[in-house]
Amino acid sequence: SLINTLLLNTLFLICSLNRVAVIHSLQTGATSTFSFSAAEGQFINILLPGGGKILTLCEVEVWADDQLRPHPHENIAAGAKAAQSSTQEHQGNAQNAVDGNNNTDYRRGSCTLSKFEAEPWWRVELPGVCNVTSVTITNRGDCCGHRINGAQIRIGNSLKNNGNNNKLVAVIGPLGSEVTKTYRFRATEGRYVNIFLPGENKILTLCEVEVFADEEFRPESLYLHDQTELQNLALRGTATQSSLHSSSTLAAFGLAQNAIDGNRNSHLKRGSCMQTGKESAPWWRVILHHKSMIFSVALTNRGDCCSEDLDGAEIRIGDSVKNNGKDNPLCATVSSIPAGQTEYFNCSALLEGSYVTVSLPREGTLSLCEVEVFGVPVVRCGD
């Protein structure tokens, strides 16, 4: 790969005595990979012909033999779920760009094709929150290669504006004679990779999009205080609680699963709240669908009576069921929640875990009408 600080023209890449590639142009600060038939040699030369020239290179990387692919990890976009702003005809559907086929002839059925429209986009959902380090784009080769000029590669966890507001990591400039190009950038965490083409009356075509990532997950760039960017991870999970009310009638209304049914109705007898019996340190716990990075938890208090029962409750998140999950790290403590109201509790730090426990550190009855857990699954890339 070559990273340049000046716009270079007609730069020759020479392996031994053979010319293997010509670098027609590179954008400032850009990285490009040049692939060619295997050439044997000990020396790699970068030659800029002509007088009065200056040659500047910020990095040169060479792969050979068992490292022919310049990516240490697999393509995590292969076969993943894809979407796009529009589809001009059936054979140009979004999934074609992640089918593992790099054929660049649109008529062979392995490229996407949007309609002519303002700001077309294409998006792939990765298998989890991934630490993305590079994206390889294969452009259409049978015609119309210029259409991709100016397209933006964006990565993040938000679906606001269809994901087109996520972090900009690269801009696709004129590809010249290249059909496939790799864009490298500082590792960026995200679940979604978007190709976004700004402007009016545009058409977006992609023949393959490959995404490569490190295995390490770091949460620093994820949103913390805006629940609109996150999903309720507790919805219809698996819940359990320390006990049921001693009254069989009330016990039938107060099942653990009621607190994650998506219904915030705050009247116990409407069948959408949980309730324990009166006991020492009652608790309720949900097992999430995936281990997740949790940012906040929303609790809906009972509205028909007894709202003070929730005062002092603790929200804990982690992977342990020791002491019924009450030994896991503390997310937040409830001072009080008005009757029938929903309040959000932002964790003091990002907490990772599969279990969310709400408990009273005293004798009492625990009632909750809805528990919502906001965060992102942290399925490692390639899992």
PDB file of C-alpha atoms in Angstrom, residues 9 37-38 45 49 72 77 114 125 154 163 178 201 237 278 297 305 310 313 321 328 330 341 378:
ATOM      1  CA  ASN A   9       1.258  11.343 -11.391  1.00  0.00           C
ATOM      2  CA  SER A  37       0.254 -11.419 -11.097  1.00  0.00           C
ATOM      3  CA  ALA A  38       2.950 -12.864  -8.843  1.00  0.00           C
ATOM      4  CA  ASN A  45      11.389   0.106  -6.537  1.00  0.00           C
ATOM      5  CA  PRO A  49       9.982   9.308 -14.253  1.00  0.00           C
ATOM      6  CA  PRO A  72      -4.905 -10.676   8.491  1.00  0.00           C
ATOM      7  CA  ALA A  77     -19.224  -8.452   5.601  1.00  0.00           C
ATOM      8  CA  SER A 114     -29.804   2.119  -7.092  1.00  0.00           C
ATOM      9  CA  GLU A 125     -24.923  -4.760   9.156  1.00  0.00           C
ATOM     10  CA  ARG A 154     -19.151   5.808   7.074  1.00  0.00           C
ATOM     11  CA  GLY A 163     -26.652   5.356   9.145  1.00  0.00           C
ATOM     12  CA  GLU A 178      -8.454   0.438 -10.820  1.00  0.00           C
ATOM     13  CA  ASN A 201     -29.524  12.846  -9.417  1.00  0.00           C
ATOM     14  CA  GLY A 237     -35.539 -11.900  27.021  1.00  0.00           C
ATOM     15  CA  LYS A 278     -42.446  -9.289  50.963  1.00  0.00           C
ATOM     16  CA  VAL A 297     -31.520   1.149  32.117  1.00  0.00           C
ATOM     17  CA  CYS A 305     -50.155   1.948  44.510  1.00  0.00           C
ATOM     18  CA  LEU A 310     -38.915   0.843  44.615  1.00  0.00           C
ATOM     19  CA  ALA A 313     -33.372  -0.302  44.442  1.00  0.00           C
ATOM     20  CA  VAL A 321     -25.261 -15.237  38.852  1.00  0.00           C
ATOM     21  CA  ASN A 328     -22.260  -7.745  39.788  1.00  0.00           C
ATOM     22  CA  LEU A 330     -23.441  -1.409  40.182  1.00  0.00           C
ATOM     23  CA  GLN A 341     -43.532   7.045  35.612  1.00  0.00           C
ATOM     24  CA  VAL A 378     -20.731  -7.062  21.703  1.00  0.00           C
TER      25      VAL A 378
END
